[in-house]
Amino acid sequence: MLYFLIAFALVICFTIFQRKKRRALTQTVLNDAQKQLLTQHINYYNKLSDTDKLYFEDKIEQFLEAVRIEGVGLEVTDTDRIMIASSAVIPIFSFKDWTYRNVTNVLLYPDTFDKDFQFEGDSGEGRNIMGMVGSGYMNGQMILSRNALVKGFSKNSGKENTGIHEFVHLLDNADGATDGIPGGFLQHEYVEPWVRMMHQEIRRIEAGHSDISGYATTNEAEFFAIVSEYFFEKPDQFHTRHPELYDILSKVFAQNPAQNN
């Protein structure tokens, strides 16, 4: 018991030291009110150990320091910032020194928008996009709908989380291609089984034999993002219904969220 207490104390001291070291480089430090927002809105955070909560907070601070969040037609709140940063941190939580190098700005819209990035007007036709990662002249930009973002972190979110979905696209793109194969995070021996599983499940979805969203059949990149939402939002259910997919995603993200429930 004594050895356990000593080891635990050393872990805490090391974590605090690392946070102080990081703060020497980072100006953004979460205040008590912002930490309370984490507790209030981020279920993933609440399931972490005390030590991991400190680490999660540190990664939130790093993200907010590196990425500019701007409101379009709204004023960005601390709740918005916490939800966006958490969307980014959750998929990369186990990647100790990894940061997003393919996003510099997040634009937050009040609601869904169309392919021309419009969210206003008399007709709502075509305004069904909840989030997207920019390309071309929008490279380095992400657009998110606040309504979709908030819904993703609500208690009744189901299997969907738009914020996580879009940051998983960035993770997918880390090897230079948004193709549903996270080459930088999946060992080569698992790539072929993963591709085979994707196509098998897509056929099941198209046949109406899967509980995974039909949007996952759009292409491999959307499949990866959709099942990643499911993996983090409903890990127990995903593990039960899709054990092989769950096993591969556990390797991709180096996480086992069902174990934390």
XYZ file of N, CA and C in Angstrom:
783
model
N 0.834 -1.205 0.000
C 0.000 0.000 0.000
C 0.868 1.255 0.000
N 1.961 1.221 0.791
C 2.863 2.366 0.876
C 3.497 2.646 -0.484
N 3.920 1.544 -1.168
C 4.545 1.718 -2.475
C 3.555 2.322 -3.472
N 2.298 1.905 -3.376
C 1.263 2.434 -4.265
C 1.086 3.928 -4.046
N 1.027 4.347 -2.772
C 0.843 5.760 -2.459
C 2.019 6.594 -2.943
N 3.220 6.051 -2.787
C 4.408 6.767 -3.251
C 4.383 6.916 -4.776
N 4.023 5.828 -5.450
C 3.965 5.864 -6.912
C 2.909 6.851 -7.392
N 1.761 6.834 -6.710
C 0.682 7.748 -7.088
C 1.119 9.197 -6.895
N 1.793 9.472 -5.784
C 2.267 10.831 -5.507
C 3.265 11.283 -6.562
N 4.131 10.362 -6.997
C 5.123 10.706 -8.021
C 4.444 11.037 -9.343
N 3.390 10.281 -9.689
C 2.651 10.556 -10.927
C 2.022 11.936 -10.880
N 1.380 12.270 -9.751
C 0.755 13.577 -9.599
C 1.793 14.687 -9.701
N 2.921 14.521 -9.014
C 3.982 15.538 -9.040
C 4.515 15.725 -10.458
N 4.704 14.615 -11.178
C 5.208 14.703 -12.541
C 4.216 15.431 -13.438
N 2.929 15.106 -13.269
C 1.895 15.751 -14.089
C 1.860 17.246 -13.832
N 1.917 17.641 -12.555
C 1.901 19.067 -12.210
C 3.136 19.758 -12.776
N 4.298 19.083 -12.679
C 5.529 19.645 -13.222
C 5.403 19.870 -14.727
N 4.846 18.877 -15.410
C 4.691 18.998 -16.849
C 3.745 20.134 -17.208
N 2.659 20.287 -16.422
C 1.713 21.379 -16.678
C 2.390 22.734 -16.465
N 3.191 22.854 -15.413
C 3.893 24.116 -15.168
C 4.890 24.400 -16.286
N 5.556 23.335 -16.747
C 6.506 23.477 -17.842
C 5.780 23.940 -19.099
N 4.610 23.347 -19.365
C 3.830 23.716 -20.532
C 3.350 25.153 -20.423
N 2.929 25.563 -19.209
C 2.409 26.917 -19.038
C 3.481 27.984 -19.249
N 4.745 27.592 -19.075
C 5.822 28.533 -19.361
C 5.847 28.869 -20.848
N 5.296 27.936 -21.679
C 5.260 28.139 -23.126
C 3.882 28.578 -23.608
N 2.856 28.353 -22.815
C 1.481 28.600 -23.221
C 0.816 29.636 -22.333
N 0.186 30.617 -22.964
C -0.470 31.679 -22.211
C -1.890 31.305 -21.796
N -2.499 30.378 -22.532
C -3.881 29.995 -22.252
C -3.940 29.011 -21.091
N -4.609 29.387 -20.021
C -4.773 28.531 -18.848
C -6.251 28.533 -18.474
N -6.834 27.355 -18.347
C -8.251 27.268 -18.002
C -8.506 27.790 -16.595
N -9.542 28.611 -16.461
C -9.925 29.066 -15.129
C -10.947 28.099 -14.531
N -11.333 28.342 -13.302
C -12.243 27.423 -12.603
C -13.591 27.322 -13.303
N -14.077 28.435 -13.827
C -15.373 28.424 -14.513
C -15.309 27.565 -15.774
N -14.203 27.635 -16.494
C -14.050 26.821 -17.702
C -13.914 25.335 -17.363
N -13.229 25.031 -16.275
C -13.132 23.636 -15.833
C -14.512 23.115 -15.426
N -15.313 23.979 -14.857
C -16.667 23.588 -14.498
C -17.491 23.272 -15.747
N -17.234 24.004 -16.839
C -17.920 23.726 -18.104
C -17.542 22.346 -18.635
N -16.299 21.957 -18.437
C -15.889 20.606 -18.815
C -16.709 19.570 -18.059
N -16.828 19.784 -16.760
C -17.599 18.856 -15.926
C -19.069 18.834 -16.328
N -19.579 19.990 -16.689
C -21.006 20.125 -17.007
C -21.371 19.525 -18.365
N -20.472 19.629 -19.344
C -20.845 19.295 -20.720
C -20.103 18.116 -21.343
N -18.930 17.767 -20.817
C -18.102 16.772 -21.514
C -18.090 15.465 -20.728
N -18.944 14.549 -21.123
C -19.067 13.273 -20.427
C -17.757 12.484 -20.474
N -17.058 12.545 -21.576
C -15.765 11.859 -21.724
C -14.809 12.292 -20.618
N -14.745 13.576 -20.363
C -13.864 14.140 -19.325
C -14.245 13.609 -17.947
N -15.529 13.529 -17.676
C -15.996 13.089 -16.352
C -15.614 11.652 -16.035
N -15.384 10.841 -17.048
C -15.047 9.432 -16.830
C -13.553 9.206 -16.614
N -12.753 10.267 -16.771
C -11.303 10.130 -16.626
C -10.888 10.115 -15.166
N -9.722 9.547 -14.906
C -9.143 9.621 -13.564
C -8.713 11.064 -13.299
N -8.425 11.383 -12.043
C -8.004 12.740 -11.702
C -6.738 13.138 -12.455
N -5.803 12.208 -12.589
C -4.564 12.499 -13.315
C -4.841 12.756 -14.790
N -5.695 11.935 -15.387
C -6.015 12.107 -16.804
C -6.829 13.380 -17.043
N -7.621 13.783 -16.070
C -8.348 15.051 -16.207
C -7.377 16.220 -16.325
N -6.310 16.190 -15.531
C -5.289 17.233 -15.626
C -4.659 17.241 -17.017
N -4.404 16.053 -17.533
C -3.804 15.942 -18.854
C -4.777 16.436 -19.933
N -6.049 16.093 -19.794
C -7.075 16.550 -20.742
C -7.136 18.080 -20.740
N -7.138 18.670 -19.550
C -7.161 20.126 -19.439
C -5.949 20.741 -20.130
N -4.803 20.117 -19.958
C -3.574 20.619 -20.573
C -3.684 20.603 -22.092
N -4.248 19.532 -22.648
C -4.401 19.452 -24.104
C -5.447 20.440 -24.600
N -6.477 20.714 -23.797
C -7.448 21.751 -24.145
C -6.744 23.105 -24.242
N -5.906 23.405 -23.259
C -5.162 24.668 -23.243
C -4.271 24.800 -24.470
N -3.590 23.716 -24.817
C -2.711 23.728 -25.990
C -3.498 24.002 -27.261
N -4.660 23.356 -27.391
C -5.479 23.554 -28.588
C -5.956 24.998 -28.680
N -6.482 25.532 -27.584
C -7.000 26.899 -27.594
C -5.899 27.923 -27.854
N -4.688 27.587 -27.471
C -3.550 28.467 -27.749
C -3.194 28.452 -29.240
N -3.339 27.290 -29.875
C -2.857 27.118 -31.245
C -3.896 27.443 -32.315
N -5.188 27.294 -32.001
C -6.244 27.423 -33.007
C -7.171 28.584 -32.660
N -7.422 29.427 -33.626
C -8.303 30.582 -33.433
C -9.752 30.155 -33.675
N -10.642 30.485 -32.761
C -12.075 30.176 -32.902
C -12.825 31.485 -33.106
N -13.538 31.599 -34.232
C -14.239 32.828 -34.577
C -15.719 32.552 -34.791
N -16.546 33.457 -34.362
C -17.975 33.339 -34.576
C -18.391 34.073 -35.834
N -19.301 33.479 -36.605
C -19.872 34.112 -37.788
C -21.374 34.246 -37.533
N -21.826 35.465 -37.269
C -23.231 35.668 -36.934
C -23.553 35.360 -35.495
N -22.529 35.235 -34.660
C -22.735 34.973 -33.240
C -21.474 35.366 -32.473
N -21.619 35.464 -31.162
C -20.484 35.732 -30.291
C -20.057 34.424 -29.633
N -18.807 34.067 -29.801
C -18.291 32.811 -29.257
C -18.239 32.888 -27.735
N -18.743 31.848 -27.078
C -18.745 31.779 -25.612
C -17.699 30.779 -25.132
N -17.452 30.769 -23.837
C -16.530 29.784 -23.266
C -17.056 28.363 -23.459
N -18.376 28.206 -23.421
C -18.959 26.878 -23.656
C -18.630 26.403 -25.064
N -18.745 27.305 -26.046
C -18.375 26.964 -27.424
C -16.912 26.523 -27.493
N -16.037 27.300 -26.866
C -14.601 26.997 -26.922
C -14.292 25.640 -26.288
N -14.916 25.383 -25.150
C -14.681 24.114 -24.451
C -15.173 22.942 -25.290
N -16.338 23.075 -25.923
C -16.879 21.982 -26.736
C -16.038 21.750 -27.984
N -15.601 22.819 -28.631
C -14.772 22.666 -29.831
C -13.436 22.036 -29.474
N -12.801 22.554 -28.432
C -11.500 22.005 -28.021
C -11.627 20.552 -27.581
N -12.705 20.212 -26.887
C -12.913 18.822 -26.462
C -13.115 17.910 -27.666
N -13.837 18.404 -28.681
C -14.019 17.633 -29.919
C -12.675 17.284 -30.538
N -11.735 18.230 -30.431
C -10.402 18.020 -30.985
C -9.571 17.072 -30.130
N -9.667 17.214 -28.830
C -8.803 16.462 -27.913
C -9.225 15.007 -27.771
N -10.511 14.729 -27.753
C -10.985 13.359 -27.500
C -10.351 12.326 -28.449
N -10.342 12.553 -29.762
C -9.733 11.526 -30.634
C -8.222 11.375 -30.461
N -7.530 12.427 -30.023
C -6.061 12.366 -29.935
C -5.574 12.286 -28.493
N -6.465 11.973 -27.579
C -6.117 12.016 -26.162
C -4.918 11.125 -25.824
N -4.782 9.995 -26.488
C -3.696 9.062 -26.177
C -2.424 9.329 -26.976
N -2.446 10.339 -27.842
C -1.262 10.684 -28.621
C -0.544 11.815 -27.895
N 0.429 11.490 -27.097
C 0.967 12.394 -26.077
C 1.440 13.742 -26.615
N 2.210 13.767 -27.683
C 2.748 15.033 -28.170
C 2.223 15.400 -29.549
N 1.114 14.779 -29.959
C 0.582 15.011 -31.298
C -0.351 16.222 -31.271
N -0.233 17.100 -32.267
C -1.119 18.257 -32.385
C -1.623 18.361 -33.819
N -2.745 19.053 -34.002
C -3.298 19.257 -35.337
C -2.475 20.317 -36.070
N -1.869 19.909 -37.170
C -1.095 20.852 -37.977
C -1.866 21.283 -39.219
N -3.068 20.724 -39.406
C -3.838 21.013 -40.606
C -5.091 21.841 -40.324
N -5.088 22.558 -39.195
C -6.178 23.506 -38.929
C -5.619 24.690 -38.140
N -5.979 25.887 -38.572
C -5.549 27.110 -37.883
C -6.728 27.890 -37.339
N -7.904 27.726 -37.978
C -9.094 28.469 -37.588
C -10.316 27.565 -37.566
N -11.184 27.787 -36.593
C -12.507 27.159 -36.583
C -13.532 28.285 -36.647
N -14.390 28.226 -37.654
C -15.462 29.200 -37.809
C -16.749 28.582 -37.270
N -17.372 29.243 -36.324
C -18.593 28.724 -35.708
C -19.798 29.474 -36.243
N -20.699 28.733 -36.899
C -21.936 29.288 -37.446
C -23.074 29.011 -36.465
N -24.133 29.804 -36.518
C -25.267 29.548 -35.603
C -25.946 28.213 -35.868
N -26.071 27.851 -37.159
C -26.823 26.643 -37.511
C -26.206 26.022 -38.758
N -26.935 25.107 -39.356
C -26.453 24.442 -40.551
C -26.285 25.440 -41.696
N -25.514 25.048 -42.715
C -25.220 25.951 -43.819
C -25.184 25.164 -45.122
N -25.058 25.894 -46.250
C -25.046 25.210 -47.547
C -23.635 25.132 -48.112
N -23.512 24.603 -49.323
C -22.188 24.382 -49.925
C -21.456 25.689 -50.209
N -22.194 26.803 -50.224
C -21.576 28.116 -50.415
C -21.326 28.817 -49.081
N -21.440 28.072 -47.990
C -21.185 28.552 -46.627
C -22.218 29.581 -46.160
N -23.419 29.526 -46.734
C -24.475 30.457 -46.351
C -25.383 29.807 -45.312
N -25.771 30.564 -44.285
C -26.667 30.029 -43.268
C -27.895 30.914 -43.061
N -28.034 31.940 -43.904
C -29.165 32.849 -43.805
C -29.945 32.838 -45.114
N -31.144 33.418 -45.069
C -31.967 33.489 -46.259
C -33.366 32.990 -45.985
N -34.264 33.261 -46.936
C -35.671 32.887 -46.752
C -35.883 31.386 -46.831
N -35.120 30.733 -47.708
C -35.299 29.296 -47.897
C -34.194 28.510 -47.200
N -34.586 27.456 -46.548
C -33.598 26.613 -45.885
C -33.089 25.504 -46.780
N -33.518 25.510 -48.063
C -33.148 24.447 -48.986
C -31.632 24.393 -49.175
N -31.073 23.224 -48.996
C -29.646 23.040 -49.197
C -28.803 23.353 -47.986
N -29.411 23.960 -46.975
C -28.633 24.299 -45.783
C -28.703 23.137 -44.794
N -27.986 22.082 -45.123
C -28.051 20.871 -44.295
C -26.672 20.413 -43.837
N -25.637 21.252 -44.021
C -24.285 20.874 -43.620
C -24.053 21.287 -42.166
N -23.659 20.338 -41.330
C -23.441 20.613 -39.909
C -21.991 20.951 -39.590
N -21.080 20.519 -40.461
C -19.664 20.804 -40.254
C -18.874 20.392 -41.467
N -17.741 21.033 -41.666
C -16.891 20.643 -42.786
C -15.471 21.130 -42.563
N -14.536 20.414 -43.170
C -13.130 20.814 -43.171
C -12.853 21.450 -44.516
N -12.307 22.660 -44.508
C -12.098 23.400 -45.735
C -10.959 22.856 -46.578
N -11.027 23.131 -47.872
C -9.962 22.776 -48.800
C -9.781 23.939 -49.767
N -8.756 23.875 -50.596
C -8.509 24.969 -51.530
C -8.243 26.259 -50.783
N -8.970 27.322 -51.157
C -8.755 28.606 -50.498
C -9.216 28.583 -49.038
N -9.969 27.547 -48.656
C -10.412 27.386 -47.269
C -9.517 26.414 -46.505
N -8.378 26.096 -47.074
C -7.470 25.152 -46.427
C -7.050 25.670 -45.045
N -7.067 24.768 -44.059
C -6.720 25.157 -42.692
C -7.898 25.665 -41.892
N -9.068 25.744 -42.539
C -10.269 26.229 -41.870
C -11.220 25.060 -41.580
N -11.941 25.154 -40.505
C -13.037 24.234 -40.218
C -14.268 25.073 -39.923
N -15.415 24.625 -40.396
C -16.680 25.296 -40.096
C -17.556 24.326 -39.320
N -18.137 24.812 -38.239
C -19.034 24.003 -37.420
C -20.325 24.757 -37.148
N -21.423 24.043 -37.123
C -22.704 24.594 -36.688
C -22.773 24.522 -35.162
N -23.070 25.659 -34.532
C -23.179 25.636 -33.067
C -24.278 24.684 -32.618
N -25.440 24.717 -33.295
C -26.537 23.839 -32.891
C -26.120 22.366 -32.953
N -25.391 21.996 -34.004
C -24.931 20.610 -34.126
C -23.872 20.293 -33.079
N -22.988 21.253 -32.829
C -21.944 21.065 -31.813
C -22.560 20.800 -30.443
N -23.511 21.638 -30.057
C -24.158 21.511 -28.748
C -24.935 20.200 -28.660
N -25.635 19.845 -29.736
C -26.400 18.596 -29.738
C -25.484 17.391 -29.532
N -24.276 17.441 -30.112
C -23.339 16.336 -30.001
C -22.899 16.065 -28.573
N -22.909 17.108 -27.729
C -22.487 16.945 -26.335
C -23.672 16.926 -25.362
N -24.885 16.879 -25.891
C -26.054 16.791 -25.021
C -26.246 15.351 -24.565
N -27.010 15.165 -23.515
C -27.236 13.826 -22.974
C -28.035 12.952 -23.930
N -28.743 13.578 -24.876
C -29.569 12.830 -25.822
C -28.957 12.818 -27.217
N -27.631 12.863 -27.275
C -26.957 12.976 -28.566
C -26.996 11.689 -29.388
N -27.270 10.583 -28.760
C -27.238 9.311 -29.472
C -25.823 8.946 -29.865
N -25.654 8.561 -31.139
C -24.330 8.125 -31.620
C -23.610 9.239 -32.365
N -24.187 10.432 -32.409
C -23.657 11.498 -33.248
C -22.903 12.545 -32.444
N -21.804 13.022 -33.014
C -21.078 14.152 -32.457
C -20.337 14.834 -33.605
N -20.922 15.936 -34.084
C -20.387 16.621 -35.268
C -18.962 17.104 -35.055
N -18.667 17.631 -33.865
C -17.326 18.119 -33.596
C -16.288 17.021 -33.730
N -16.515 15.888 -33.076
C -15.593 14.759 -33.174
C -15.473 14.305 -34.624
N -16.585 14.246 -35.330
C -16.616 13.828 -36.730
C -15.626 14.642 -37.567
N -15.686 15.968 -37.438
C -14.832 16.824 -38.275
C -13.363 16.725 -37.877
N -13.074 16.598 -36.603
C -11.668 16.463 -36.204
C -11.107 15.095 -36.578
N -11.948 14.080 -36.651
C -11.490 12.779 -37.141
C -11.098 12.886 -38.620
N -11.811 13.714 -39.391
C -11.401 13.958 -40.779
C -9.980 14.528 -40.821
N -9.666 15.455 -39.898
C -8.323 16.024 -39.853
C -7.294 14.956 -39.470
N -7.667 14.090 -38.567
C -6.793 12.987 -38.170
C -6.539 12.070 -39.363
N -7.601 11.771 -40.093
C -7.520 10.943 -41.294
C -6.561 11.574 -42.307
N -6.606 12.897 -42.405
C -5.812 13.634 -43.389
C -4.351 13.822 -42.987
N -3.984 13.385 -41.784
C -2.623 13.614 -41.279
C -1.561 12.960 -42.153
N -1.932 11.910 -42.897
C -0.963 11.254 -43.788
C -1.040 11.812 -45.202
N -1.817 12.890 -45.384
C -1.904 13.547 -46.681
C -3.111 13.170 -47.511
N -3.900 12.211 -47.057
C -5.081 11.775 -47.809
C -6.252 11.549 -46.867
N -7.402 12.149 -47.193
C -8.622 11.913 -46.415
C -9.360 10.770 -47.090
N -8.981 9.547 -46.728
C -9.460 8.366 -47.452
C -10.034 7.282 -46.545
N -10.214 7.614 -45.254
C -10.763 6.621 -44.342
C -9.734 5.646 -43.818
N -8.479 5.822 -44.227
C -7.401 4.947 -43.752
C -6.393 5.819 -43.002
N -6.475 5.838 -41.676
C -5.569 6.689 -40.887
C -4.171 6.100 -40.826
N -3.437 6.257 -41.946
C -2.156 5.591 -42.093
C -1.148 5.888 -41.002
N -1.196 7.098 -40.462
C -0.231 7.450 -39.438
C -0.521 6.851 -38.077
N -1.702 6.228 -37.912
C -2.119 5.747 -36.596
C -2.505 4.266 -36.591
N -2.504 3.645 -37.745
C -2.903 2.243 -37.851
C -1.734 1.444 -38.403
N -1.286 0.456 -37.639
C -0.170 -0.371 -38.083
C -0.495 -1.032 -39.417
N 0.530 -1.189 -40.225
C 0.337 -1.669 -41.596
C -0.426 -2.993 -41.646
N -0.171 -3.869 -40.695
C -0.812 -5.190 -40.703
C -2.328 -5.125 -40.538
N -2.839 -3.976 -40.033
C -4.276 -3.851 -39.822
C -4.982 -3.081 -40.937
N -4.222 -2.530 -41.873
C -4.832 -1.718 -42.920
C -5.753 -2.551 -43.800
N -5.275 -3.684 -44.274
C -6.106 -4.523 -45.151
C -7.362 -5.024 -44.439
N -7.261 -5.556 -43.201
C -8.494 -5.941 -42.492
C -9.453 -4.772 -42.301
N -8.915 -3.583 -42.036
C -9.773 -2.408 -41.842
C -10.532 -2.070 -43.121
N -9.842 -2.065 -44.251
C -10.498 -1.758 -45.529
C -11.566 -2.802 -45.828
N -11.248 -4.063 -45.575
C -12.220 -5.131 -45.817
C -13.443 -4.958 -44.924
N -13.221 -4.658 -43.645
C -14.351 -4.449 -42.720
C -15.206 -3.267 -43.142
N -14.566 -2.170 -43.575
C -15.314 -0.996 -44.031
C -16.288 -1.376 -45.132
N -15.791 -2.054 -46.152
C -16.625 -2.379 -47.302
C -17.717 -3.390 -46.952
N -17.393 -4.324 -46.064
C -18.415 -5.282 -45.619
C -19.545 -4.563 -44.886
N -19.167 -3.636 -43.993
C -20.188 -2.929 -43.209
C -20.981 -1.971 -44.083
N -20.335 -1.353 -45.050
C -21.052 -0.467 -45.971
C -22.139 -1.255 -46.705
N -21.822 -2.472 -47.126
C -22.833 -3.311 -47.794
C -23.973 -3.649 -46.835
N -23.651 -3.895 -45.554
C -24.707 -4.178 -44.576
C -25.612 -2.953 -44.373
N -24.992 -1.791 -44.309
C -25.771 -0.560 -44.136
C -26.712 -0.376 -45.322
N -26.184 -0.555 -46.524
C -26.996 -0.385 -47.742
C -28.135 -1.401 -47.800
N -27.922 -2.566 -47.198
C -28.961 -3.608 -47.190
C -29.928 -3.431 -46.023
N -29.685 -2.434 -45.176
C -30.555 -2.195 -44.035
C -30.309 -3.118 -42.869
N -29.106 -3.692 -42.782
C -28.792 -4.660 -41.736
C -27.798 -4.127 -40.702
N -27.683 -2.813 -40.603
C -26.737 -2.214 -39.661
C -27.376 -1.003 -38.990
N -26.961 -0.736 -37.752
C -27.467 0.438 -37.047
C -26.558 1.651 -37.249
N -25.536 1.524 -38.100
C -24.653 2.649 -38.409
C -25.348 3.551 -39.429
N -25.210 4.864 -39.255
C -25.875 5.840 -40.114
C -25.606 5.593 -41.594
N -26.637 5.782 -42.391
C -26.506 5.620 -43.834
C -25.512 6.572 -44.460
N -25.223 7.692 -43.780
C -24.262 8.650 -44.318
C -22.871 8.033 -44.419
N -22.634 6.974 -43.667
C -21.338 6.299 -43.698
C -21.072 5.637 -45.046
N -22.113 5.449 -45.871
C -21.917 4.824 -47.183
C -21.469 5.834 -48.235
N -21.370 7.115 -47.872
C -20.970 8.149 -48.827
C -19.613 7.841 -49.437
N -18.645 7.559 -48.595
C -17.306 7.153 -49.025
C -16.552 6.643 -47.794
N -15.330 6.174 -47.994
C -14.564 5.593 -46.889
C -14.234 6.622 -45.811
N -13.974 7.872 -46.217
C -13.642 8.913 -45.238
C -14.823 9.187 -44.315
N -16.029 9.235 -44.889
C -17.215 9.468 -44.067
C -17.509 8.251 -43.192
N -17.239 7.068 -43.701
C -17.424 5.861 -42.884
C -16.555 5.944 -41.641
N -15.281 6.261 -41.825
C -14.352 6.340 -40.698
C -14.815 7.386 -39.676
N -15.259 8.544 -40.155
C -15.700 9.605 -39.244
C -16.980 9.219 -38.504
N -17.914 8.596 -39.217
C -19.195 8.206 -38.604
C -18.992 7.137 -37.530
N -18.212 6.101 -37.838
C -18.031 5.040 -36.835
C -17.174 5.532 -35.661
N -16.339 6.539 -35.904
C -15.555 7.118 -34.807
C -16.466 7.869 -33.835
N -17.466 8.579 -34.363
C -18.466 9.210 -33.492
C -19.117 8.155 -32.600
N -19.565 7.085 -33.219
C -20.233 5.987 -32.525
C -19.299 5.400 -31.463
N -18.036 5.196 -31.821
C -17.020 4.624 -30.927
C -16.877 5.447 -29.648
N -16.880 6.766 -29.773
C -16.693 7.616 -28.599
C -18.002 7.941 -27.879
N -19.097 8.034 -28.605
C -20.360 8.431 -27.985
C -21.086 7.258 -27.308
N -21.069 6.109 -27.933
C -21.755 4.930 -27.390
C -20.815 3.722 -27.422
N -19.712 3.779 -26.689
C -18.703 2.727 -26.807
C -19.201 1.334 -26.430
N -20.010 1.220 -25.378
C -20.517 -0.100 -24.980
C -21.370 -0.707 -26.085
N -22.264 0.098 -26.620
C -23.159 -0.372 -27.671
C -22.372 -0.732 -28.932
N -21.411 0.112 -29.276
C -20.597 -0.140 -30.463
C -19.771 -1.414 -30.288
N -19.226 -1.600 -29.100
C -18.425 -2.795 -28.817
C -19.271 -4.060 -28.922
N -20.508 -3.984 -28.439
C -21.398 -5.146 -28.470
C -21.837 -5.484 -29.890
N -22.210 -4.463 -30.654
C -22.778 -4.702 -31.977
C -21.735 -4.807 -33.089
N -20.574 -4.213 -32.872
C -19.543 -4.203 -33.920
C -18.164 -4.472 -33.301
N -17.978 -5.643 -32.711
C -16.737 -5.907 -31.968
C -15.469 -5.802 -32.810
N -15.510 -6.245 -34.072
C -14.306 -6.191 -34.904
C -13.950 -4.747 -35.260
N -14.960 -3.948 -35.608
C -14.714 -2.540 -35.891
C -14.202 -1.837 -34.640
N -14.796 -2.171 -33.507
C -14.371 -1.561 -32.243
C -12.905 -1.882 -31.969
N -12.511 -3.117 -32.214
C -11.138 -3.536 -31.943
C -10.138 -2.744 -32.798
N -10.465 -2.551 -34.066
C -9.573 -1.785 -34.948
C -9.500 -0.323 -34.513
N -10.649 0.262 -34.179
C -10.645 1.670 -33.758
C -9.901 1.836 -32.432
N -9.955 0.834 -31.571
C -9.177 0.888 -30.328
C -7.687 0.986 -30.630
N -7.266 0.320 -31.700
C -5.868 0.390 -32.115
C -5.551 1.740 -32.757
N -6.481 2.256 -33.561
C -6.267 3.549 -34.216
C -6.089 4.658 -33.180
N -7.012 4.726 -32.228
C -7.014 5.819 -31.253
C -6.236 5.496 -29.981
N -5.761 4.256 -29.870
C -5.059 3.802 -28.653
C -5.914 4.052 -27.407
N -7.211 3.793 -27.554
C -8.155 4.011 -26.464
C -9.143 2.861 -26.408
N -9.704 2.645 -25.215
C -10.723 1.620 -25.012
C -11.851 2.222 -24.193
N -12.650 3.122 -24.805
C -13.647 3.864 -24.027
C -14.720 3.005 -23.364
N -15.004 1.830 -23.914
C -16.002 0.949 -23.281
C -15.524 0.499 -21.914
N -14.226 0.401 -21.732
C -13.654 -0.031 -20.468
C -13.851 1.046 -19.382
N -14.019 2.297 -19.809
C -14.154 3.396 -18.851
C -15.588 3.610 -18.386
N -16.543 2.907 -19.009
C -17.956 3.118 -18.661
C -18.351 2.324 -17.411
